[in-house]
CSV table of C-alpha atoms in Angstrom, one decimal:
chain,number,residue,atom,x,y,z
A,1,MET,CA,91.0,90.7,56.6
A,2,HIS,CA,88.9,87.7,55.0
A,3,PHE,CA,87.6,83.9,55.8
A,4,LYS,CA,85.0,81.3,55.0
A,5,THR,CA,82.7,80.0,57.2
A,6,VAL,CA,79.9,78.4,58.5
A,7,ILE,CA,76.3,78.2,59.0
A,8,LEU,CA,72.8,77.8,57.9
A,9,ALA,CA,69.9,76.5,59.7
A,10,CYS,CA,67.7,74.3,57.6
A,11,VAL,CA,65.4,76.9,56.0
A,12,LEU,CA,62.2,75.2,55.1
A,13,MET,CA,59.2,76.4,53.2
A,14,MET,CA,57.2,75.9,56.3
A,15,PHE,CA,58.1,77.9,59.5
A,16,THR,CA,58.9,74.9,61.7
A,17,LEU,CA,62.3,73.2,62.0
A,18,SER,CA,60.9,69.8,62.8
A,19,GLY,CA,63.5,67.2,61.8
A,20,CYS,CA,66.1,69.7,60.7
A,21,ALA,CA,69.6,69.4,61.8
A,22,THR,CA,70.7,72.3,64.0
A,23,SER,CA,74.4,71.9,63.6
A,24,ARG,CA,77.0,72.1,60.8
A,25,SER,CA,80.5,70.7,60.7
A,26,LEU,CA,83.1,73.4,59.9
A,27,GLY,CA,86.6,72.9,58.4
A,28,GLY,CA,89.3,75.4,57.7
A,29,ASN,CA,92.7,75.8,56.1
A,30,PHE,CA,95.4,78.4,56.7
A,31,GLU,CA,96.5,79.0,53.2
A,32,ASN,CA,100.3,79.4,53.8
A,33,HIS,CA,100.8,77.4,57.0
A,34,LYS,CA,100.4,73.8,58.0
A,35,GLU,CA,97.6,74.4,60.5
A,36,THR,CA,94.0,73.4,59.8
A,37,PHE,CA,90.8,74.0,61.7
A,38,LEU,CA,88.0,71.6,62.6
A,39,GLY,CA,84.9,72.6,64.5
A,40,THR,CA,81.1,72.7,64.8
A,41,VAL,CA,78.4,75.3,64.6
A,42,LEU,CA,75.4,74.9,66.9
A,43,LEU,CA,72.6,76.9,65.4
A,44,ASP,CA,69.9,78.6,67.3
A,45,ALA,CA,66.6,77.1,66.1
A,46,GLY,CA,65.3,79.1,63.2
A,47,ARG,CA,67.7,82.0,63.5
A,48,GLY,CA,70.7,81.2,61.5
A,49,SER,CA,73.0,82.2,64.3
A,50,GLY,CA,74.7,80.4,67.1
A,51,LYS,CA,77.9,79.3,68.8
A,52,VAL,CA,81.1,78.0,67.2
A,53,THR,CA,83.6,75.7,68.9
A,54,GLY,CA,86.7,74.1,67.3
A,55,MET,CA,90.4,73.5,67.4
A,56,ILE,CA,93.4,74.5,65.4
A,57,SER,CA,95.8,71.6,64.8
A,58,PRO,CA,98.6,70.8,65.2
A,59,GLY,CA,98.9,72.4,68.6
A,60,SER,CA,95.3,71.6,69.8
A,61,VAL,CA,94.5,75.3,70.2
A,62,GLN,CA,90.9,75.7,71.3
A,63,CYS,CA,88.7,78.4,69.7
A,64,THR,CA,85.2,79.6,70.5
A,65,GLY,CA,83.0,82.3,69.0
A,66,THR,CA,79.8,83.2,67.4
A,67,MET,CA,78.2,83.1,64.0
A,68,SER,CA,75.7,85.6,62.6
A,69,ARG,CA,73.6,85.7,59.5
A,70,ASP,CA,73.5,89.1,58.0
A,71,ARG,CA,71.3,88.3,55.0
A,72,THR,CA,68.7,85.6,54.9
A,73,ASN,CA,65.7,84.2,53.0
A,74,PHE,CA,63.6,82.5,55.7
A,75,GLY,CA,60.8,80.4,54.4
A,76,THR,CA,62.3,80.2,50.9
A,77,TYR,CA,64.1,76.9,50.5
A,78,THR,CA,65.2,77.6,46.9
A,79,LYS,CA,67.0,80.8,47.9
A,80,CYS,CA,69.3,79.5,50.7
A,81,ASN,CA,72.2,80.3,48.4
A,82,GLU,CA,71.5,84.0,49.0
A,83,ASP,CA,72.3,83.7,52.7
A,84,ALA,CA,75.5,85.3,54.0
A,85,GLY,CA,77.0,86.5,57.2
A,86,THR,CA,80.1,86.7,59.5
A,87,ILE,CA,81.8,84.6,62.0
A,88,SER,CA,84.2,85.7,64.8
A,89,LEU,CA,86.4,83.4,66.9
A,90,SER,CA,88.8,83.9,69.8
A,91,CYS,CA,91.5,81.2,70.4
A,92,GLN,CA,93.6,80.2,73.4
A,93,ASP,CA,96.8,81.5,71.9
A,94,GLY,CA,95.4,85.0,71.6
A,95,ARG,CA,94.5,84.6,67.9
A,96,ARG,CA,91.3,86.3,66.7
A,97,LEU,CA,89.7,85.1,63.5
A,98,LEU,CA,87.1,87.1,61.5
A,99,ALA,CA,85.5,85.8,58.3
A,100,THR,CA,82.6,86.4,55.9
A,101,TRP,CA,80.7,83.4,54.5
A,102,ALA,CA,78.1,82.7,51.8
A,103,ALA,CA,75.9,79.7,51.4
A,104,ASP,CA,76.1,77.4,48.4
A,105,ASN,CA,72.7,75.8,49.4
A,106,CYS,CA,70.7,75.2,52.6
A,107,PHE,CA,73.2,72.8,54.0
A,108,SER,CA,76.7,73.9,52.9
A,109,GLY,CA,78.8,77.0,52.1
A,110,TYR,CA,82.2,78.6,52.0
A,111,GLY,CA,83.9,81.5,53.7
A,112,ARG,CA,87.2,83.5,53.7
A,113,GLY,CA,89.0,85.6,56.3
A,114,ALA,CA,92.2,86.0,58.3
A,115,ASP,CA,93.5,86.4,61.8
A,116,GLN,CA,94.5,89.8,63.3
A,117,ASN,CA,98.0,89.4,61.9
A,118,GLY,CA,96.9,88.8,58.3
A,119,ASN,CA,97.3,85.0,58.1
A,120,LYS,CA,94.7,84.1,55.6
A,121,LEU,CA,92.2,81.4,56.2
A,122,GLU,CA,89.5,79.7,54.1
A,123,MET,CA,86.7,77.6,55.5
A,124,TRP,CA,83.8,75.5,54.4
A,125,TYR,CA,80.8,74.0,56.3
A,126,ASP,CA,78.5,71.1,55.5
A,127,ALA,CA,75.8,69.1,57.1
A,128,SER,CA,77.9,66.0,56.5
A,129,VAL,CA,80.5,65.6,59.3
A,130,GLY,CA,82.4,63.0,57.4
A,131,LEU,CA,82.8,65.1,54.3
A,132,VAL,CA,84.3,68.0,56.3
A,133,GLN,CA,86.5,65.8,58.4
A,134,GLY,CA,87.8,64.0,55.2
A,135,GLN,CA,88.7,67.3,53.6
A,136,VAL,CA,90.6,68.4,56.7
A,137,ALA,CA,92.5,65.1,56.8
A,138,THR,CA,93.4,65.4,53.2
A,139,LEU,CA,94.8,68.9,53.7
A,140,ASP,CA,96.8,67.7,56.8
A,141,ALA,CA,98.5,65.0,54.7
A,142,ARG,CA,99.5,67.6,52.0
A,143,LYS,CA,100.9,70.3,54.3
A,144,ALA,CA,103.7,68.5,56.0
A,145,GLY,CA,106.3,70.8,54.5
A,146,PHE,CA,104.5,74.0,55.3
A,147,PRO,CA,105.7,76.4,58.1
A,148,SER,CA,103.8,76.7,61.3
A,149,LEU,CA,101.8,79.7,62.1
A,150,PRO,CA,103.9,82.5,63.6
A,151,PRO,CA,103.0,83.4,67.2
A,152,VAL,CA,100.4,86.1,67.6
A,153,ALA,CA,102.3,89.5,67.4
A,154,LYS,CA,102.0,91.1,70.8
A,155,SER,CA,104.9,93.5,70.6
A,156,GLY,CA,104.6,97.2,69.8
A,157,SER,CA,103.2,100.3,71.5
A,158,ALA,CA,99.9,102.1,71.1
A,159,SER,CA,101.8,105.4,71.3
A,160,PRO,CA,104.1,106.7,68.5
A,161,PRO,CA,107.8,106.5,69.4
A,162,SER,CA,109.2,109.7,70.9
A,163,GLY,CA,111.5,111.7,68.7
A,164,GLY,CA,115.2,112.0,69.2
A,165,GLY,CA,115.4,115.7,68.7
A,166,GLY,CA,115.6,115.6,64.9
A,167,SER,CA,112.9,116.4,62.4
A,168,THR,CA,110.0,114.0,61.7
A,169,GLY,CA,107.8,113.3,58.7
A,170,THR,CA,105.0,111.0,57.8
A,171,GLY,CA,103.8,109.0,54.8
A,172,SER,CA,101.8,106.0,53.8
A,173,GLY,CA,102.7,102.5,52.6
A,174,PHE,CA,101.2,99.1,52.0
A,175,PHE,CA,102.2,95.5,52.5
A,176,ILE,CA,103.1,93.3,49.5
A,177,THR,CA,103.8,90.1,51.4
A,178,ASP,CA,102.2,88.3,54.4
A,179,ASP,CA,105.4,88.5,56.5
A,180,GLY,CA,105.9,92.3,56.7
A,181,TYR,CA,107.4,93.6,53.5
A,182,PHE,CA,106.0,96.9,52.5
A,183,VAL,CA,106.3,99.6,49.8
A,184,THR,CA,106.4,103.4,50.1
A,185,ASN,CA,108.0,106.3,48.3
A,186,HIS,CA,111.7,107.0,48.4
A,187,HIS,CA,111.1,110.6,49.3
A,188,VAL,CA,109.1,109.5,52.4
A,189,VAL,CA,112.1,107.5,53.9
A,190,GLU,CA,115.0,109.3,52.4
A,191,ARG,CA,117.8,110.1,55.0
A,192,ALA,CA,115.8,108.3,57.7
A,193,VAL,CA,117.5,107.7,61.0
A,194,ARG,CA,114.6,105.7,62.4
A,195,ILE,CA,111.4,104.4,60.7
A,196,SER,CA,108.3,103.3,62.6
A,197,VAL,CA,105.1,101.8,61.2
A,198,ARG,CA,101.6,101.9,62.7
A,199,THR,CA,99.9,98.6,61.9
A,200,PRO,CA,96.2,98.0,61.6
A,201,ASP,CA,96.0,96.8,65.3
A,202,GLY,CA,96.9,100.4,66.3
A,203,LYS,CA,100.5,99.4,67.5
A,204,TRP,CA,103.7,101.1,66.4
A,205,ARG,CA,106.5,98.8,65.3
A,206,PRO,CA,110.1,99.5,64.2
A,207,ALA,CA,110.8,99.0,60.5
A,208,ARG,CA,114.0,98.4,58.5
A,209,LEU,CA,114.6,100.0,55.2
A,210,LEU,CA,115.8,97.4,52.7
A,211,ARG,CA,115.9,98.9,49.2
A,212,GLU,CA,115.7,102.4,47.7
A,213,ASP,CA,115.0,103.4,44.1
A,214,ALA,CA,115.4,107.1,44.0
A,215,SER,CA,114.9,107.3,40.2
A,216,ASN,CA,111.4,105.9,40.4
A,217,ASP,CA,110.7,107.3,43.9
A,218,LEU,CA,110.1,103.8,45.5
A,219,ALA,CA,111.4,102.0,48.6
A,220,ILE,CA,110.9,98.6,50.3
A,221,GLY,CA,111.0,98.1,54.0
A,222,THR,CA,110.0,95.4,56.4
A,223,ILE,CA,108.6,94.8,59.9
A,224,ASP,CA,108.9,91.7,62.1
A,225,SER,CA,105.2,90.9,62.1
A,226,PRO,CA,102.7,89.1,60.0
A,227,SER,CA,100.8,91.4,57.6
A,228,TYR,CA,98.0,91.5,55.1
A,229,ALA,CA,99.4,91.7,51.5
A,230,LEU,CA,97.6,93.7,48.8
A,231,PRO,CA,97.6,92.2,45.3
A,232,LEU,CA,99.7,94.0,42.7
A,233,GLY,CA,97.9,94.6,39.4
A,234,LEU,CA,100.7,94.1,36.9
A,235,THR,CA,98.9,92.9,33.8
A,236,ARG,CA,95.6,94.8,33.5
A,237,ASP,CA,95.7,97.7,31.1
A,238,LEU,CA,95.2,101.2,32.5
A,239,ARG,CA,92.4,103.2,30.8
A,240,ARG,CA,91.4,106.8,31.0
A,241,GLY,CA,88.2,107.1,33.0
A,242,ASP,CA,88.8,104.0,35.1
A,243,ASP,CA,87.6,104.5,38.7
A,244,LEU,CA,90.1,104.3,41.6
A,245,VAL,CA,90.5,104.8,45.3
A,246,VAL,CA,93.6,105.9,47.2
A,247,LEU,CA,94.1,104.7,50.8
A,248,GLY,CA,96.4,106.4,53.2
A,249,TYR,CA,97.1,108.9,56.0
A,250,PRO,CA,97.1,112.5,54.8
A,251,LEU,CA,98.2,115.1,57.3
A,252,PRO,CA,97.8,112.8,60.3
A,253,ARG,CA,98.7,115.5,62.8
A,254,ALA,CA,95.9,117.7,61.6
A,255,GLN,CA,93.4,115.2,60.3
A,256,GLY,CA,94.1,112.3,62.8
A,257,GLN,CA,95.4,108.8,62.4
A,258,GLU,CA,92.2,107.2,61.0
A,259,GLN,CA,92.8,105.9,57.5
A,260,LYS,CA,91.4,108.0,54.7
A,261,ALA,CA,89.9,107.0,51.4
A,262,VAL,CA,89.8,109.4,48.5
A,263,PHE,CA,88.2,108.6,45.1
A,264,GLY,CA,88.8,109.6,41.5
A,265,ARG,CA,89.6,108.4,38.0
A,266,ILE,CA,92.6,107.9,35.7
A,267,ASN,CA,93.0,111.0,33.6
A,268,ALA,CA,96.0,109.9,31.5
A,269,VAL,CA,98.0,106.7,31.3
A,270,ASN,CA,101.3,108.5,31.4
A,271,GLY,CA,102.7,111.1,33.8
A,272,SER,CA,104.0,114.6,33.5
A,273,GLY,CA,105.9,115.1,30.2
A,274,ASP,CA,104.5,111.8,29.0
A,275,ASP,CA,106.6,109.9,31.5
A,276,VAL,CA,105.6,106.2,31.1
A,277,ARG,CA,106.5,105.3,34.6
A,278,TYR,CA,103.5,107.3,36.0
A,279,PHE,CA,99.9,107.8,35.3
A,280,GLN,CA,97.7,110.9,36.1
A,281,MET,CA,94.7,110.8,38.3
A,282,ASP,CA,92.3,113.3,39.9
A,283,ALA,CA,91.9,111.7,43.3
A,284,PRO,CA,92.7,114.5,45.7
A,285,ILE,CA,95.9,113.3,47.5
A,286,GLN,CA,97.7,115.5,50.1
A,287,HIS,CA,100.9,115.4,52.1
A,288,GLY,CA,101.0,112.1,53.9
A,289,ASN,CA,99.3,110.2,51.1
A,290,SER,CA,102.7,109.6,49.5
A,291,GLY,CA,103.5,105.9,49.3
A,292,GLY,CA,99.9,104.8,49.7
A,293,PRO,CA,98.2,102.4,47.3
A,294,VAL,CA,96.1,103.4,44.3
A,295,ILE,CA,93.5,100.7,43.8
A,296,ASN,CA,91.2,99.8,40.9
A,297,VAL,CA,87.7,98.3,40.9
A,298,PHE,CA,89.1,94.8,41.0
A,299,GLY,CA,90.9,95.4,44.3
A,300,GLU,CA,94.3,95.6,42.6
A,301,VAL,CA,97.1,98.0,43.4
A,302,ILE,CA,97.7,99.8,40.1
A,303,GLY,CA,99.9,102.6,41.4
A,304,VAL,CA,101.8,104.2,44.3
A,305,ALA,CA,100.6,107.7,45.1
A,306,THR,CA,103.7,109.9,44.6
A,307,LYS,CA,103.3,113.6,43.7
A,308,SER,CA,100.9,116.4,42.9
A,309,LEU,CA,101.0,119.5,40.8
A,310,VAL,CA,98.5,121.2,43.1
A,311,GLY,CA,100.3,124.1,44.7
A,312,ALA,CA,103.5,123.4,42.8
A,313,LYS,CA,105.8,126.4,42.3
A,314,GLY,CA,106.9,127.7,39.0
A,315,LEU,CA,103.6,127.2,37.2
A,316,ASN,CA,102.1,130.0,35.2
A,317,GLN,CA,98.6,129.4,36.5
A,318,PRO,CA,97.0,127.4,39.4
A,319,VAL,CA,96.4,123.7,38.9
A,320,THR,CA,93.6,121.6,40.4
A,321,ASP,CA,93.2,117.9,40.7
A,322,VAL,CA,96.4,116.8,38.9
A,323,HIS,CA,98.2,114.1,40.8
A,324,TYR,CA,100.5,111.2,39.8
A,325,ALA,CA,101.2,107.6,40.8
A,326,VAL,CA,104.1,105.2,40.0
A,327,LYS,CA,103.0,102.1,38.1
A,328,PRO,CA,103.5,98.8,40.1
A,329,ALA,CA,105.8,97.2,37.5
A,330,TYR,CA,108.6,99.4,38.9
A,331,ILE,CA,108.3,97.8,42.3
A,332,MET,CA,109.4,94.4,40.9
A,333,PRO,CA,113.1,95.0,40.4
A,334,MET,CA,113.5,95.7,44.1
A,335,VAL,CA,111.4,92.7,44.9
A,336,ARG,CA,113.5,90.4,42.8
A,337,ALA,CA,116.7,92.0,44.3
A,338,GLU,CA,115.4,91.0,47.8
A,339,GLY,CA,114.5,87.5,46.6
A,340,VAL,CA,110.9,87.7,47.8
A,341,GLN,CA,109.2,87.6,44.4
A,342,ASP,CA,107.5,84.3,45.3
A,343,LYS,CA,105.9,85.9,48.4
A,344,VAL,CA,104.4,88.9,46.6
A,345,ARG,CA,100.7,88.6,45.9
A,346,LEU,CA,100.0,89.1,42.2
A,347,SER,CA,96.4,89.6,41.1
A,348,GLY,CA,94.7,87.4,38.7
A,349,ARG,CA,91.3,88.0,37.1
A,350,GLY,CA,88.9,89.0,39.8
A,351,ARG,CA,85.4,90.3,40.1
A,352,GLN,CA,84.5,94.0,40.1
A,353,MET,CA,83.6,95.5,43.5
A,354,SER,CA,82.2,98.7,44.8
A,355,MET,CA,84.7,101.3,46.0
A,356,VAL,CA,83.1,101.1,49.4
A,357,ASP,CA,83.8,97.4,49.7
A,358,ILE,CA,87.3,97.9,48.4
A,359,ALA,CA,88.1,100.6,50.9
A,360,GLU,CA,86.8,98.3,53.7
A,361,ARG,CA,88.3,95.0,52.6
A,362,LEU,CA,91.8,96.3,51.9
A,363,LYS,CA,92.3,98.7,54.8
A,364,ASP,CA,94.4,96.3,56.8
A,365,GLY,CA,97.1,96.2,54.2
A,366,VAL,CA,97.8,100.0,54.4
A,367,ILE,CA,100.1,101.6,57.0
A,368,LEU,CA,101.0,104.9,58.5
A,369,ILE,CA,104.8,105.6,58.4
A,370,LEU,CA,106.7,107.9,60.8
A,371,VAL,CA,110.2,108.9,59.9
A,372,GLU,CA,112.8,110.5,62.0
A,373,LYS,CA,115.7,112.3,60.2
């Protein structure tokens, strides 16, 4: 989840804080909803951490929390822009906000995060109260037609639903919109009587199957809950040797329900028999990874983990590390058929990240799917 945020004690070249302001004004904007945030950070003298108070409006929802500085350059005024940290808020309506921030200078900065239901939020802070209040007021005037934040999702069970006597199977999936639409493989949900999804808060929620594309082994479903959408990488060229990570839930009964990350590279830009719908990779996927996102170094979903030749019958010799993913372009016809193309997050040019950061930052967009047949 991701959000911008606040902080910075005046870092002087001397080690005293005489004459330094010990507070910052904090503003925030929910990207797809009418609500804005206005608050204050009271900094502990010389420590770059402190207490945050503020309010989400409209609605006058009070929020309180803490700010921490994880990276700092005390005593070096010219390097305040290297400061960074996190902020955590709890609000009266049950909403929890978590964000990371980075300093622009010793007096202002920017952050990005989300609430526990994936509603994205950007924030900024500045020593000038008037500047921040003016920015929030401008946003308020522009957002009259935006929807209100949905209530905090409190439904769902911490335990998986009990079976009805039929067979059960599991797979993975990932959200493509902020209001619950997700993608998985057709073979995961084929002939499903009931589908349940385990969301990042650990709760199981009922899901509805909306569209199936058996020819490309894809399906779209939805849950009645806000979600964290992963960006689809539709325009970037695939290249042999590109690094990737697959997130999902392989063999959850044996390995547990903790999300797993496996790493590899693109081996061929087409699939078995030169099928252009797929690409080949060597990330070691297993049963249960089906439907999970394959993600590149820019944090874009470049494929849907689909099948493997490892252990396949009818081959003349054993095969190792040959796996396939469906390209994300084949998701879009179903998206357009559902009329939600404007809600799908499409990736633009982004910066390269480490695979460790990608696995951590995008984990809340990936789900475990339980199917009863």
